[in-house]
PDB file of C-alpha atoms and ligand atoms in Angstrom:
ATOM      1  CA  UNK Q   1      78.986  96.141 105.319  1.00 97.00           C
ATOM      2  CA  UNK Q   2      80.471  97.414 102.459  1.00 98.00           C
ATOM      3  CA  UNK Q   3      83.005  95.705  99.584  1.00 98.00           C
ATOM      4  CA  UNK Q   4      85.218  97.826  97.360  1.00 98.00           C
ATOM      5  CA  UNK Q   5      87.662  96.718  94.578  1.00 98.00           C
ATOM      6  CA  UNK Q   6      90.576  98.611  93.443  1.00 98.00           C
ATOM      7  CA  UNK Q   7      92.845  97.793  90.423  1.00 98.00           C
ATOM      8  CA  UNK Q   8      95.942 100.207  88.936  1.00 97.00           C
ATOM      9  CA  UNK Q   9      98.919  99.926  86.131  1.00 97.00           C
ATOM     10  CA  UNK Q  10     101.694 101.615  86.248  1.00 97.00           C
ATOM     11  CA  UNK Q  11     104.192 101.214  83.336  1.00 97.00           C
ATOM     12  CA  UNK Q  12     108.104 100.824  84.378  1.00 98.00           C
ATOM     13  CA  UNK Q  13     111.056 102.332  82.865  1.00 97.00           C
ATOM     14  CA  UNK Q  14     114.742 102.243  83.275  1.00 97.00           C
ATOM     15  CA  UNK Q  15     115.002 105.267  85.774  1.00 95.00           C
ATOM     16  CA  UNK Q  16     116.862 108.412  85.399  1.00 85.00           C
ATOM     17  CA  UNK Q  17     118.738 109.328  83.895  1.00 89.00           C
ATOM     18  CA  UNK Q  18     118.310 106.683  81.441  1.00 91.00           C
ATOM     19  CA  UNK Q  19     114.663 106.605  81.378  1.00 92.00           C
ATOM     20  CA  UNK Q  20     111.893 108.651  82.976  1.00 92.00           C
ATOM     21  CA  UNK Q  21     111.102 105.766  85.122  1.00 96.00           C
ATOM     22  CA  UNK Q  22     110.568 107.542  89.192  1.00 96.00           C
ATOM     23  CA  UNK Q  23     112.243 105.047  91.685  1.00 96.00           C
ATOM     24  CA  UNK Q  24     110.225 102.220  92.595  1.00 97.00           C
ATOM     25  CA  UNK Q  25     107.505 102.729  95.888  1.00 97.00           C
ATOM     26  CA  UNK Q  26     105.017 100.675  96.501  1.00 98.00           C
ATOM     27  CA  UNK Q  27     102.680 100.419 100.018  1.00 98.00           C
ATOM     28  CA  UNK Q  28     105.531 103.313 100.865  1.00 97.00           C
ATOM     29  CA  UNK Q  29     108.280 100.948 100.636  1.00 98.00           C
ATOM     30  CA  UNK Q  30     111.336 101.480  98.274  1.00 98.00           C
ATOM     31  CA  UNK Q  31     112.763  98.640  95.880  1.00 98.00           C
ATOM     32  CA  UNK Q  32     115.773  98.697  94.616  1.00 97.00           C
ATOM     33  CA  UNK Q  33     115.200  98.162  90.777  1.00 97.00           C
ATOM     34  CA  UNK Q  34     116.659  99.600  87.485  1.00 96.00           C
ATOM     35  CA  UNK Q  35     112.630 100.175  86.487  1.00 97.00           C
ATOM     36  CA  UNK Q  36     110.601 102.460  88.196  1.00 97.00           C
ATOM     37  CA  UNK Q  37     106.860 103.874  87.443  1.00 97.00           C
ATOM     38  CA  UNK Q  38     106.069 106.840  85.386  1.00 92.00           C
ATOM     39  CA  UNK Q  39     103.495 108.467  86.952  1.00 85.00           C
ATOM     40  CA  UNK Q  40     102.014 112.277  87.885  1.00 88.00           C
ATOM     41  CA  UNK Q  41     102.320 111.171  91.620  1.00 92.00           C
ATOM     42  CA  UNK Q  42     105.285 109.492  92.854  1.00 94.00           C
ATOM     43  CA  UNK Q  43     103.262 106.285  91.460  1.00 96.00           C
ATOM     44  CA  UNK Q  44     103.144 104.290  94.309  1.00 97.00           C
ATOM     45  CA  UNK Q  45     100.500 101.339  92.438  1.00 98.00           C
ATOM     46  CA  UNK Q  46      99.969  99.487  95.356  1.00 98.00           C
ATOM     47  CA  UNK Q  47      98.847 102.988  97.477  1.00 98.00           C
ATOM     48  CA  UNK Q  48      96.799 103.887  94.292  1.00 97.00           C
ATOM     49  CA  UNK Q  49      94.397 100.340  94.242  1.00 98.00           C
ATOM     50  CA  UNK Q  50      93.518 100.591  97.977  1.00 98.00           C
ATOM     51  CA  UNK Q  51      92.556 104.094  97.746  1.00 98.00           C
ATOM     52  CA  UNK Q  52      90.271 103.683  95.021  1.00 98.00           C
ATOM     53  CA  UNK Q  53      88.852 100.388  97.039  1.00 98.00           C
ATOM     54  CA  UNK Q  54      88.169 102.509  99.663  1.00 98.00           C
ATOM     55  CA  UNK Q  55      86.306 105.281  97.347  1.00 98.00           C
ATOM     56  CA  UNK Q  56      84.910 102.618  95.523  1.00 98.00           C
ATOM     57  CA  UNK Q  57      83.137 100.923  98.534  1.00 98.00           C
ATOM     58  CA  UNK Q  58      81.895 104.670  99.150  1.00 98.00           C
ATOM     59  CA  UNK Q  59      80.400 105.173  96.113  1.00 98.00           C
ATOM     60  CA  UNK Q  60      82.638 108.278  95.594  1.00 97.00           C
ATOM     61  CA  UNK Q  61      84.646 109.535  92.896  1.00 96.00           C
ATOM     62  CA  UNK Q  62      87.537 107.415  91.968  1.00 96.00           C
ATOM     63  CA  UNK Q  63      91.561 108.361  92.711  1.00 95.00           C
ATOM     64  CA  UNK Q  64      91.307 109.811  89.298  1.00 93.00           C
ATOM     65  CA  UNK Q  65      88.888 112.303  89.560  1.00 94.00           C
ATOM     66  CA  UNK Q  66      90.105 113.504  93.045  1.00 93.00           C
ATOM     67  CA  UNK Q  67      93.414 114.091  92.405  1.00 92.00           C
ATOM     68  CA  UNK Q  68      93.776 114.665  88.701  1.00 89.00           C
ATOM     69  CA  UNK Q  69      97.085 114.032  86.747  1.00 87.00           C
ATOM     70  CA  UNK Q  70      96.934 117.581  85.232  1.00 90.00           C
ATOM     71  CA  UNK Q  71      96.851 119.202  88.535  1.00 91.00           C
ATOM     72  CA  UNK Q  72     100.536 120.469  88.799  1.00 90.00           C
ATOM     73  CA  UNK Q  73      99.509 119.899  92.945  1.00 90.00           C
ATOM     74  CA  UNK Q  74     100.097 116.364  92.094  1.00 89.00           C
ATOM     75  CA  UNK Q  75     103.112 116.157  90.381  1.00 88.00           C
ATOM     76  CA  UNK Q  76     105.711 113.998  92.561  1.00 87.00           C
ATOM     77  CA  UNK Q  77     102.755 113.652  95.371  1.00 91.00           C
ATOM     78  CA  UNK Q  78     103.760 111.520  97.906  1.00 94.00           C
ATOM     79  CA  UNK Q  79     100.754 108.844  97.311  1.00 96.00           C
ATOM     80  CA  UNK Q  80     100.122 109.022 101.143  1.00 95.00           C
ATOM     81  CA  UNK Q  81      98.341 111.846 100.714  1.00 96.00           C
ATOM     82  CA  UNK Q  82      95.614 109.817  98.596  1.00 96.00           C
ATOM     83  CA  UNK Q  83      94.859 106.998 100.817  1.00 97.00           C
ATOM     84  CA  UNK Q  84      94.581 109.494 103.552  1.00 96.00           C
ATOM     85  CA  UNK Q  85      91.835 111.454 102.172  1.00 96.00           C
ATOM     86  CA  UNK Q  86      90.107 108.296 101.228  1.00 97.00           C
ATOM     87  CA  UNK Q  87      90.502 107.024 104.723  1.00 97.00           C
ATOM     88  CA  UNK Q  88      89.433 110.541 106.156  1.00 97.00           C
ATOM     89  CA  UNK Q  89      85.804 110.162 103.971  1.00 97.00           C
ATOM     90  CA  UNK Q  90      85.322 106.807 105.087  1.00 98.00           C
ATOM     91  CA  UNK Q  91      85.520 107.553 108.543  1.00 97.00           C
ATOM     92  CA  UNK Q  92      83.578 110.730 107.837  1.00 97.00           C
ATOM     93  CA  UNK Q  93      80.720 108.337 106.991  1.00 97.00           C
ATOM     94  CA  UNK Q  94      81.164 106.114 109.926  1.00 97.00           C
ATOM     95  CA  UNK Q  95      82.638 103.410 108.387  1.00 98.00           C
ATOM     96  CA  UNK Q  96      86.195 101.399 109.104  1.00 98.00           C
ATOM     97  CA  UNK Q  97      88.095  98.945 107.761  1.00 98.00           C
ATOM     98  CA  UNK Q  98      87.223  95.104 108.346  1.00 98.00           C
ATOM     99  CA  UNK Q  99      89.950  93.561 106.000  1.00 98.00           C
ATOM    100  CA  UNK Q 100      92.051  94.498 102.931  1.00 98.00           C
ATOM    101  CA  UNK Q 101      93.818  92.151 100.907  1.00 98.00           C
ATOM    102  CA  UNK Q 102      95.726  93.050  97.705  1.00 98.00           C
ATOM    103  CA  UNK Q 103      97.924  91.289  95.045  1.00 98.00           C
ATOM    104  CA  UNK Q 104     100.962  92.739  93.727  1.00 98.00           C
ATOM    105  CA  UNK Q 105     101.934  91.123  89.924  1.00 98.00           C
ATOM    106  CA  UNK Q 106     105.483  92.636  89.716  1.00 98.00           C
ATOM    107  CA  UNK Q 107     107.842  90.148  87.615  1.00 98.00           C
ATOM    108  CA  UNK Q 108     110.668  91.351  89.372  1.00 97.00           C
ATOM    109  CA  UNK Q 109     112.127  92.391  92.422  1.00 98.00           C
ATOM    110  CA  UNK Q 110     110.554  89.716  94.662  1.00 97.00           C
ATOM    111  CA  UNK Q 111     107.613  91.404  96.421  1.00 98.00           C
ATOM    112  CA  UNK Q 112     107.930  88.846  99.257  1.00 97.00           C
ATOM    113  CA  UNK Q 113     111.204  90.675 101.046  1.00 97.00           C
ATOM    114  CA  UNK Q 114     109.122  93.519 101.602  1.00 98.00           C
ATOM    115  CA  UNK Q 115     105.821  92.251 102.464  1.00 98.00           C
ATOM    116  CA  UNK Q 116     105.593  92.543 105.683  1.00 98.00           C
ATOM    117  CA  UNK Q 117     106.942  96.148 105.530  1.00 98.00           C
ATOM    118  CA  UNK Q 118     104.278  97.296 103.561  1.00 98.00           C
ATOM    119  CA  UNK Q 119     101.529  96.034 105.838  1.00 98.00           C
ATOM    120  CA  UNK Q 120     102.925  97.649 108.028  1.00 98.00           C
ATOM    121  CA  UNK Q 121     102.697 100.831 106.430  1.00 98.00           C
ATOM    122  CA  UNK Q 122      99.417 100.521 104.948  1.00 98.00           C
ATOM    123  CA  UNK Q 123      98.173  99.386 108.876  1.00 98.00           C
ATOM    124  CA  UNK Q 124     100.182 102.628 110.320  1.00 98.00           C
ATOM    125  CA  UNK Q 125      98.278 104.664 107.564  1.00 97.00           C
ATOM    126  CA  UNK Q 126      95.168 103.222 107.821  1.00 97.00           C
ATOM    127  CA  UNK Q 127      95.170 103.564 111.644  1.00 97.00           C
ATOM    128  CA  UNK Q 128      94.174  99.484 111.780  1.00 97.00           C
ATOM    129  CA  UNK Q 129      95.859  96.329 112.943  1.00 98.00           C
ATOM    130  CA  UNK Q 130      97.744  94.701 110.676  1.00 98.00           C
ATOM    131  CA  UNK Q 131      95.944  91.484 110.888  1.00 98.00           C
ATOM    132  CA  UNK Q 132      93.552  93.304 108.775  1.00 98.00           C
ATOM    133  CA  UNK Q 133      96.408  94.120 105.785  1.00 98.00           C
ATOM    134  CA  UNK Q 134      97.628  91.164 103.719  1.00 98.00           C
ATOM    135  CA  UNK Q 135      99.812  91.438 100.543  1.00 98.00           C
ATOM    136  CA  UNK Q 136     100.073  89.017  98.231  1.00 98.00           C
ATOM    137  CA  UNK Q 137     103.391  88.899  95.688  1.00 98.00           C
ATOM    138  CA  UNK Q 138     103.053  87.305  92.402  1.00 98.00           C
ATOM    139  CA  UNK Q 139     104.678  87.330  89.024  1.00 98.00           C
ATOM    140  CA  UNK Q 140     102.883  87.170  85.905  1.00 98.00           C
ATOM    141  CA  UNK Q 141     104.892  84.346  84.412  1.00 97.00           C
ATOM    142  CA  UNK Q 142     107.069  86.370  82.242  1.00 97.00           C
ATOM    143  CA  UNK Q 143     103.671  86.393  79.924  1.00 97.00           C
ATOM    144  CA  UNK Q 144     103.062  89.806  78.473  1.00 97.00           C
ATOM    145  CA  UNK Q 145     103.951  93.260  78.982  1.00 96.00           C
ATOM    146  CA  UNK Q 146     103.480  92.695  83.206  1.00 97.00           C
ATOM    147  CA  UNK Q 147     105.799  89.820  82.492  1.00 98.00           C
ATOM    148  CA  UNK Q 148     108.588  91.447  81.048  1.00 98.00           C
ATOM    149  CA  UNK Q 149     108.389  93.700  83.661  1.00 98.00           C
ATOM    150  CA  UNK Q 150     107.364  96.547  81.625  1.00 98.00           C
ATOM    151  CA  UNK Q 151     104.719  97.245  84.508  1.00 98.00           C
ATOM    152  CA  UNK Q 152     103.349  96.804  87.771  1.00 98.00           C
ATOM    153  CA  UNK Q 153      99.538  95.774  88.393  1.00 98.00           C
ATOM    154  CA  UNK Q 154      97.793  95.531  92.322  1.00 98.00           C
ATOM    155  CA  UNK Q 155      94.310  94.206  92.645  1.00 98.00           C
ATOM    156  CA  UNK Q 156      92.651  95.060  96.230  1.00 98.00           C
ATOM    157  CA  UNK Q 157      89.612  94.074  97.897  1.00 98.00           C
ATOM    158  CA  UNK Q 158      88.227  96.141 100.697  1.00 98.00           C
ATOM    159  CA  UNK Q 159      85.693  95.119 103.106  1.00 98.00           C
ATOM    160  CA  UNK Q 160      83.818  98.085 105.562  1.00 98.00           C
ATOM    161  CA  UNK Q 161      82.297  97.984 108.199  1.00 98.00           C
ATOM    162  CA  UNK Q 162      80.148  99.844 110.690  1.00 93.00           C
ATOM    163  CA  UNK Q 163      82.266 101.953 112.873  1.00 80.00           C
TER     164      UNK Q 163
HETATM  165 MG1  LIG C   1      98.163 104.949  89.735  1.00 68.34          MG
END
């Protein structure tokens, strides 16, 4: 077996065309918020995390050095595209996906509404069950910059297996 962690920030701002803020996505769900991420990619946090688990567990480069934020391919990239290619190296090494579970700190919108959307996604993406996904929503206790919603922040764990 093999563990991976995966942790990403995004910062939020008002959305255009007050702010450069891209609407908010996260596990390929849209929220309806005034905030959204700035990001090279269309900054989907939650996407971001478990792909770099799943590198991470693989001892390969992280999301970063992949699929670099100067590389105009990038720019608006549907984050789908990420988690795919890490999913495509993992099985390429004949491992699959025991369990994932990740954290969401987002002060506001309520991730809860939309949990079970987003496991759903991440399953269909994955190719896995979704007994194997969980999401967990959290604020950050209006503490900090996370807490006055000035960003997003997902933790994931990752545990492989032998396919
Ligand atoms: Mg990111």
């Amino acid at each position: 077996m093999r563990i991976g962690h995966g942790y990403d920030l995004h910062r939020l701002e008002p959305v255009a065309p007050s702010g450069h803020g891209r609407p908010l996505v996260l596990g390929g769900v849209r929220l309806e918020h005034d905030r959204g991420p700035v990001g090279h990619s269309d900054g989907d946090a939650l996407l971001h995390a478990i792909t770099d688990a799943i590198l991470g567990a693989l001892a390969l480069p992280d999301i970063g050095q992949l699929f670099p934020d100067n590389d105009p391919r990038w720019e608006g990239a549907d984050s789908r595209v990420f988690l795919e290619r890490a999913s495509t190296e993992m099985r390429a090494r004949g491992w699959s996906i025991a369990n994932l579970d990740a954290t969401v700190v987002l002060e506001r919108p309520k991730v809860s509404p939309h949990k079970e959307k987003m496991r759903e996604n991440i399953a269909s993406m994955l190719g896995i069950g979704v007994d194997r996904v969980n999401i967990k929503g959290k604020t950050h206790e209006k503490v900090d910059a996370v807490g006055e919603g000035w960003a997003v922040e997902v933790h994931v764990v990752i545990l492989l297996e032998n396919a």
